[in-house]
Amino acid sequence: MLKTFIASACAGCVIATGAVAQEFPSKNVTLMMPYAAGGPGDTITRVVGNGMSKVLGRQFLVENTAGAGGTIGTAKVAAAPPDGHSLLVMHFGHAANTALYPNLRYDAIKDFEPIGMIAESPMAFVARKDFPARDFKEFIASLKSGKDKVTLGHAGIGSASQLCSLLFLSAIDTMVTTIPYKGTAPALNDLLGSQFDFMCDQTLNVLQPVKADMIKAYATTTKTRIAAAPDLPTAAEAGLPGFEITVWFGIYAPKDTPKPVIDKLSTALQEALKDPDVKSRFAASGAETVATERATPEALRAHLKSEIDRWVPIIKKAGVQAE
Ligand code: ASP
């Protein structure tokens, strides 16, 4: 009797999830970007959301619940109904936060269904317009001699800007005074107003003001120079051999989202990443959409695991921890 009941309940489940997938999306989809509006994460989210919206015929709305290195917005999606209408866009901080925040209200792997990777975005070291150093070597020298008089802005512990600074400051063996923001959009505003000295941020956010001479750039963080700013040296060539960091973004649903819904979202993501508008918006600021085979649940799952393995020892060694 019990067996019969389970069997028929299960058959019902299959029909139900099949129907859910067919009808999906039955309303607008919310993309959580857990950093401030107007920043690089927000730009990536809006561009990819527009692309997916063209494929699926529903609006993809962006919600910015910022703070605590993206963990507040991430926790919100972990607790959302698993029907594919509440999704998370997050960068490699999703991996790093597992080591940085001892009291996370979610498990970065178990509480999410990966949909696929989106893009990779280079970073650059930028400073207020009137910062005296003329090149990357002088910049490093002035940090080392200025130490705690020099001020660094970042988007909170676990943000890309903080993780880049962590690697950089440990590579040059120095410490500076840091100012956390809810995203690099508000940080950039303050840098434009010379309220602090420097930051390491995604080219998506800083390339335009650099080109408009509103802030200074010293180096990119990529292995090779980027096409969008060919005159800017890499940190490795300008004085820090081997230094490299690139931000990658992925898109996730809450755990237990039906597989047919995940597959539909993943296919829409792959289509969106081939959209010339999406590609050119990313390319103009140095970011690059990933190849189709990386915009899949399997590729994102594997990459997230390998990034957790990569970041946990770096963070433990640096002895950084959020409250
Ligand atoms: N992605 C963050 C933002 O959009 C910045 C960061 O992670 O550094 O503001």
Short mmCIF file of C-alpha atoms and ligand atoms in Angstrom, two decimals:
data_model
loop_
_atom_site.label_atom_id
_atom_site.label_comp_id
_atom_site.label_asym_id
_atom_site.label_seq_id
_atom_site.Cartn_x
_atom_site.Cartn_y
_atom_site.Cartn_z
CA MET A 1 0.00 0.00 0.00
CA LEU A 2 2.73 2.35 1.04
CA LYS A 3 4.81 1.29 -1.97
CA THR A 4 1.90 1.94 -4.34
CA PHE A 5 1.39 5.33 -2.79
CA ILE A 6 5.07 6.28 -3.20
CA ALA A 7 5.10 5.01 -6.79
CA SER A 8 2.08 7.04 -7.78
CA ALA A 9 3.29 10.08 -5.88
CA CYS A 10 6.58 9.83 -7.75
CA ALA A 11 4.91 9.51 -11.14
CA GLY A 12 3.04 12.64 -10.18
CA CYS A 13 6.38 14.31 -9.42
CA VAL A 14 7.75 13.56 -12.87
CA ILE A 15 4.66 14.94 -14.56
CA ALA A 16 4.73 17.93 -12.24
CA THR A 17 8.39 18.79 -12.88
CA GLY A 18 7.92 18.24 -16.64
CA ALA A 19 5.00 20.65 -16.60
CA VAL A 20 6.92 23.13 -14.45
CA ALA A 21 9.72 23.13 -17.01
CA GLN A 22 7.33 23.58 -19.91
CA GLU A 23 5.65 26.52 -18.28
CA PHE A 24 8.88 28.01 -17.01
CA PRO A 25 9.32 30.93 -16.73
CA SER A 26 5.74 31.62 -15.70
CA LYS A 27 6.64 35.10 -14.41
CA ASN A 28 9.58 37.51 -14.38
CA VAL A 29 12.89 36.15 -13.09
CA THR A 30 14.86 37.93 -10.36
CA LEU A 31 18.64 37.92 -10.61
CA MET A 32 20.25 38.63 -7.27
CA MET A 33 23.49 40.58 -7.60
CA PRO A 34 24.76 40.89 -4.02
CA TYR A 35 26.76 44.09 -4.60
CA ALA A 36 25.71 47.70 -5.09
CA ALA A 37 23.87 48.85 -8.21
CA GLY A 38 26.01 50.43 -10.92
CA GLY A 39 29.13 48.34 -10.17
CA PRO A 40 30.86 45.70 -12.29
CA GLY A 41 28.82 42.77 -10.93
CA ASP A 42 25.65 44.73 -11.59
CA THR A 43 26.73 45.45 -15.18
CA ILE A 44 27.49 41.77 -15.86
CA THR A 45 24.13 40.78 -14.34
CA ARG A 46 22.12 43.31 -16.33
CA VAL A 47 23.81 42.47 -19.62
CA VAL A 48 23.40 38.72 -19.25
CA GLY A 49 19.87 39.17 -17.86
CA ASN A 50 18.86 41.13 -20.97
CA GLY A 51 20.30 38.40 -23.15
CA MET A 52 18.44 35.62 -21.30
CA SER A 53 15.26 37.63 -21.29
CA LYS A 54 15.37 37.80 -25.11
CA VAL A 55 15.63 33.99 -25.22
CA LEU A 56 12.99 33.16 -22.59
CA GLY A 57 10.50 35.96 -23.24
CA ARG A 58 10.24 37.17 -19.64
CA GLN A 59 11.93 40.07 -17.94
CA PHE A 60 15.03 39.36 -15.89
CA LEU A 61 15.00 41.91 -13.07
CA VAL A 62 18.09 42.68 -11.02
CA GLU A 63 17.97 42.92 -7.22
CA ASN A 64 20.98 44.31 -5.33
CA THR A 65 21.05 43.12 -1.73
CA ALA A 66 24.58 44.21 -0.89
CA GLY A 67 26.77 43.83 2.17
CA ALA A 68 29.06 41.35 3.95
CA GLY A 69 31.00 40.45 0.79
CA GLY A 70 27.86 39.35 -1.04
CA THR A 71 26.86 36.79 1.60
CA ILE A 72 23.58 38.51 2.55
CA GLY A 73 22.16 38.44 -0.98
CA THR A 74 23.54 34.93 -1.50
CA ALA A 75 21.77 33.68 1.65
CA LYS A 76 18.54 35.22 0.39
CA VAL A 77 18.67 33.16 -2.80
CA ALA A 78 19.57 29.99 -0.87
CA ALA A 79 16.28 30.44 1.03
CA ALA A 80 14.16 31.37 -2.04
CA PRO A 81 11.57 29.01 -3.59
CA PRO A 82 13.39 26.55 -5.86
CA ASP A 83 11.32 27.24 -8.97
CA GLY A 84 13.91 28.97 -11.16
CA HIS A 85 12.47 32.47 -10.71
CA SER A 86 15.03 33.54 -8.07
CA LEU A 87 18.63 33.19 -9.19
CA LEU A 88 22.03 34.33 -7.98
CA VAL A 89 24.80 35.89 -10.04
CA MET A 90 28.03 35.77 -8.08
CA HIS A 91 31.74 35.86 -8.76
CA PHE A 92 34.59 33.83 -7.26
CA GLY A 93 33.78 35.35 -3.87
CA HIS A 94 31.24 32.51 -3.63
CA ALA A 95 34.23 30.18 -3.26
CA ALA A 96 36.38 32.47 -1.10
CA ASN A 97 33.54 33.31 1.30
CA THR A 98 33.41 29.69 2.47
CA ALA A 99 36.76 30.32 4.18
CA LEU A 100 36.23 33.98 5.10
CA TYR A 101 32.87 33.76 6.87
CA PRO A 102 32.73 31.16 9.66
CA ASN A 103 28.98 31.62 10.25
CA LEU A 104 27.53 31.43 6.74
CA ARG A 105 23.81 30.61 6.66
CA TYR A 106 24.27 28.48 3.54
CA ASP A 107 26.58 25.89 2.07
CA ALA A 108 28.10 27.28 -1.14
CA ILE A 109 27.92 23.90 -2.88
CA LYS A 110 25.02 21.99 -1.30
CA ASP A 111 22.48 24.80 -1.18
CA PHE A 112 22.71 25.73 -4.88
CA GLU A 113 22.17 24.22 -8.30
CA PRO A 114 24.78 25.60 -10.69
CA ILE A 115 23.46 26.83 -14.06
CA GLY A 116 26.68 27.88 -15.77
CA MET A 117 29.62 30.23 -15.90
CA ILE A 118 29.02 33.62 -17.50
CA ALA A 119 32.19 35.60 -18.07
CA GLU A 120 35.69 36.42 -16.96
CA SER A 121 36.65 39.94 -16.11
CA PRO A 122 40.16 41.35 -15.71
CA MET A 123 41.05 43.77 -12.96
CA ALA A 124 43.30 46.83 -12.81
CA PHE A 125 45.13 48.82 -10.15
CA VAL A 126 43.75 52.35 -10.17
CA ALA A 127 44.47 55.40 -8.02
CA ARG A 128 43.06 58.85 -7.46
CA LYS A 129 44.02 61.23 -10.25
CA ASP A 130 46.51 63.15 -8.12
CA PHE A 131 48.28 60.13 -6.61
CA PRO A 132 51.97 60.98 -7.16
CA ALA A 133 53.36 57.62 -8.41
CA ARG A 134 54.01 57.71 -12.16
CA ASP A 135 54.17 53.97 -12.83
CA PHE A 136 53.53 50.61 -11.18
CA LYS A 137 57.03 50.39 -9.64
CA GLU A 138 56.70 53.83 -8.06
CA PHE A 139 53.19 52.90 -6.95
CA ILE A 140 54.49 49.83 -5.09
CA ALA A 141 57.34 51.89 -3.58
CA SER A 142 54.93 54.54 -2.32
CA LEU A 143 52.72 51.92 -0.67
CA LYS A 144 55.71 50.38 1.03
CA SER A 145 57.00 53.71 2.32
CA GLY A 146 53.57 55.23 3.09
CA LYS A 147 52.13 52.09 4.73
CA ASP A 148 49.16 52.93 6.93
CA LYS A 149 48.95 56.48 5.62
CA VAL A 150 47.93 55.04 2.24
CA THR A 151 44.25 54.18 1.94
CA LEU A 152 42.68 51.37 -0.07
CA GLY A 153 39.00 51.01 -0.96
CA HIS A 154 37.31 47.66 -1.57
CA ALA A 155 33.84 46.12 -1.68
CA GLY A 156 34.03 44.20 1.62
CA ILE A 157 35.71 41.01 2.75
CA GLY A 158 35.27 38.37 0.05
CA SER A 159 34.77 40.85 -2.76
CA ALA A 160 36.98 40.64 -5.84
CA SER A 161 38.53 44.00 -5.02
CA GLN A 162 39.44 42.82 -1.52
CA LEU A 163 40.79 39.45 -2.71
CA CYS A 164 42.94 41.16 -5.35
CA SER A 165 44.30 43.55 -2.71
CA LEU A 166 44.96 40.66 -0.35
CA LEU A 167 47.10 38.86 -2.94
CA PHE A 168 48.81 42.09 -3.96
CA LEU A 169 49.64 43.34 -0.46
CA SER A 170 50.93 39.95 0.58
CA ALA A 171 53.06 39.80 -2.62
CA ILE A 172 54.65 43.18 -1.79
CA ASP A 173 54.64 42.38 1.92
CA THR A 174 52.98 45.52 3.16
CA MET A 175 49.76 46.70 4.83
CA VAL A 176 47.65 49.80 4.25
CA THR A 177 44.52 51.28 5.78
CA THR A 178 41.39 49.82 4.17
CA ILE A 179 37.91 51.27 3.67
CA PRO A 180 35.10 48.80 2.90
CA TYR A 181 32.13 49.72 0.67
CA LYS A 182 29.00 47.83 -0.39
CA GLY A 183 30.32 47.57 -3.91
CA THR A 184 32.91 49.20 -6.10
CA ALA A 185 30.34 51.58 -7.60
CA PRO A 186 30.22 53.66 -4.38
CA ALA A 187 33.97 53.08 -3.92
CA LEU A 188 34.65 54.45 -7.40
CA ASN A 189 32.61 57.55 -6.61
CA ASP A 190 34.84 58.24 -3.63
CA LEU A 191 38.00 57.52 -5.63
CA LEU A 192 36.84 60.04 -8.23
CA GLY A 193 36.53 62.53 -5.38
CA SER A 194 40.04 61.58 -4.07
CA GLN A 195 38.55 60.36 -0.78
CA PHE A 196 41.02 57.44 -0.69
CA ASP A 197 44.17 56.49 -2.63
CA PHE A 198 43.72 53.32 -4.65
CA MET A 199 41.84 50.11 -5.38
CA CYS A 200 42.06 46.99 -7.50
CA ASP A 201 38.82 46.71 -9.42
CA GLN A 202 37.35 45.14 -12.50
CA THR A 203 38.10 46.90 -15.77
CA LEU A 204 34.33 46.78 -16.35
CA ASN A 205 34.01 49.49 -13.74
CA VAL A 206 37.20 51.51 -14.05
CA LEU A 207 38.23 51.57 -17.69
CA GLN A 208 35.92 54.39 -18.69
CA PRO A 209 37.01 56.84 -15.97
CA VAL A 210 40.65 55.90 -16.71
CA LYS A 211 40.12 56.72 -20.39
CA ALA A 212 38.45 59.98 -19.40
CA ASP A 213 41.51 60.85 -17.22
CA MET A 214 39.40 60.95 -14.08
CA ILE A 215 41.55 58.35 -12.27
CA LYS A 216 44.99 56.80 -12.94
CA ALA A 217 45.64 53.18 -13.90
CA TYR A 218 48.97 51.46 -13.24
CA ALA A 219 48.54 47.87 -14.40
CA THR A 220 46.09 45.11 -15.23
CA THR A 221 46.01 41.82 -13.35
CA THR A 222 45.90 39.56 -16.40
CA LYS A 223 48.58 37.32 -17.92
CA THR A 224 48.63 39.35 -21.12
CA ARG A 225 47.59 42.93 -21.89
CA ILE A 226 43.90 43.41 -22.59
CA ALA A 227 42.60 44.46 -25.99
CA ALA A 228 40.42 47.18 -24.46
CA ALA A 229 43.49 48.94 -22.97
CA PRO A 230 46.57 47.82 -24.93
CA ASP A 231 48.83 50.55 -23.47
CA LEU A 232 48.32 49.43 -19.91
CA PRO A 233 51.05 47.00 -18.77
CA THR A 234 50.24 43.87 -16.81
CA ALA A 235 51.29 43.80 -13.15
CA ALA A 236 53.57 40.87 -14.02
CA GLU A 237 55.47 42.83 -16.68
CA ALA A 238 55.51 46.07 -14.66
CA GLY A 239 57.16 44.73 -11.52
CA LEU A 240 55.32 41.78 -9.96
CA PRO A 241 56.26 38.65 -11.92
CA GLY A 242 53.65 35.89 -11.70
CA PHE A 243 50.90 38.15 -10.30
CA GLU A 244 47.58 37.25 -11.87
CA ILE A 245 43.93 37.38 -10.89
CA THR A 246 40.81 37.31 -13.07
CA VAL A 247 37.26 37.49 -11.79
CA TRP A 248 34.84 34.82 -13.00
CA PHE A 249 31.08 34.92 -12.63
CA GLY A 250 28.55 32.11 -12.39
CA ILE A 251 24.78 31.85 -12.14
CA TYR A 252 23.05 29.63 -9.58
CA ALA A 253 19.55 28.55 -8.53
CA PRO A 254 18.49 27.40 -5.05
CA LYS A 255 18.96 23.66 -4.40
CA ASP A 256 16.08 21.40 -5.47
CA THR A 257 15.22 23.55 -8.49
CA PRO A 258 13.92 20.92 -10.96
CA LYS A 259 16.54 19.74 -13.43
CA PRO A 260 14.43 20.55 -16.52
CA VAL A 261 14.22 24.16 -15.29
CA ILE A 262 18.00 24.27 -14.72
CA ASP A 263 18.55 22.86 -18.22
CA LYS A 264 16.25 25.45 -19.74
CA LEU A 265 18.08 28.26 -17.91
CA SER A 266 21.46 26.87 -18.90
CA THR A 267 20.46 26.69 -22.59
CA ALA A 268 19.15 30.27 -22.37
CA LEU A 269 22.45 31.35 -20.80
CA GLN A 270 24.42 29.70 -23.61
CA GLU A 271 22.25 31.45 -26.21
CA ALA A 272 22.61 34.79 -24.43
CA LEU A 273 26.40 34.47 -24.38
CA LYS A 274 26.40 34.09 -28.17
CA ASP A 275 24.32 37.26 -28.59
CA PRO A 276 26.54 39.89 -30.33
CA ASP A 277 25.13 42.65 -28.07
CA VAL A 278 26.11 40.73 -24.95
CA LYS A 279 29.56 39.86 -26.32
CA SER A 280 30.35 43.43 -27.37
CA ARG A 281 29.12 44.99 -24.10
CA PHE A 282 31.51 42.69 -22.21
CA ALA A 283 34.41 43.09 -24.65
CA ALA A 284 34.28 46.91 -24.55
CA SER A 285 35.33 46.81 -20.93
CA GLY A 286 37.82 43.97 -21.17
CA ALA A 287 35.51 41.16 -20.01
CA GLU A 288 34.94 38.02 -22.03
CA THR A 289 31.98 35.66 -22.23
CA VAL A 290 32.89 32.02 -21.59
CA ALA A 291 32.71 29.33 -24.28
CA THR A 292 29.46 27.32 -24.47
CA GLU A 293 30.93 24.25 -22.77
CA ARG A 294 31.71 26.34 -19.67
CA ALA A 295 28.21 27.82 -19.48
CA THR A 296 26.89 24.50 -18.14
CA PRO A 297 25.93 23.19 -14.67
CA GLU A 298 28.71 20.56 -14.76
CA ALA A 299 31.45 23.06 -15.68
CA LEU A 300 30.36 25.55 -13.01
CA ARG A 301 30.07 22.81 -10.35
CA ALA A 302 33.60 21.59 -11.11
CA HIS A 303 35.05 25.10 -11.30
CA LEU A 304 33.47 26.19 -8.02
CA LYS A 305 34.93 23.16 -6.26
CA SER A 306 38.39 23.79 -7.68
CA GLU A 307 38.16 27.47 -6.69
CA ILE A 308 37.19 26.56 -3.12
CA ASP A 309 40.26 24.30 -3.04
CA ARG A 310 42.38 27.18 -4.38
CA TRP A 311 41.12 30.00 -2.13
CA VAL A 312 40.77 28.23 1.22
CA PRO A 313 44.54 27.74 1.77
CA ILE A 314 45.35 31.27 0.49
CA ILE A 315 42.89 32.78 2.95
CA LYS A 316 43.99 30.56 5.85
CA LYS A 317 47.59 31.54 5.18
CA ALA A 318 46.69 35.23 5.10
CA GLY A 319 44.82 34.82 8.40
CA VAL A 320 41.87 36.94 7.21
CA GLN A 321 38.41 36.33 8.60
CA ALA A 322 35.15 38.27 8.63
CA GLU A 323 32.96 38.35 11.73
N1 ASP B 1 31.66 42.82 -7.79
C1 ASP B 1 31.64 43.91 -6.84
C2 ASP B 1 30.74 45.01 -7.31
O1 ASP B 1 30.05 44.79 -8.28
C3 ASP B 1 32.96 44.46 -6.61
C4 ASP B 1 33.92 43.46 -6.07
O2 ASP B 1 33.64 42.26 -5.93
O3 ASP B 1 35.03 43.91 -5.79
O4 ASP B 1 30.70 46.07 -6.72
#
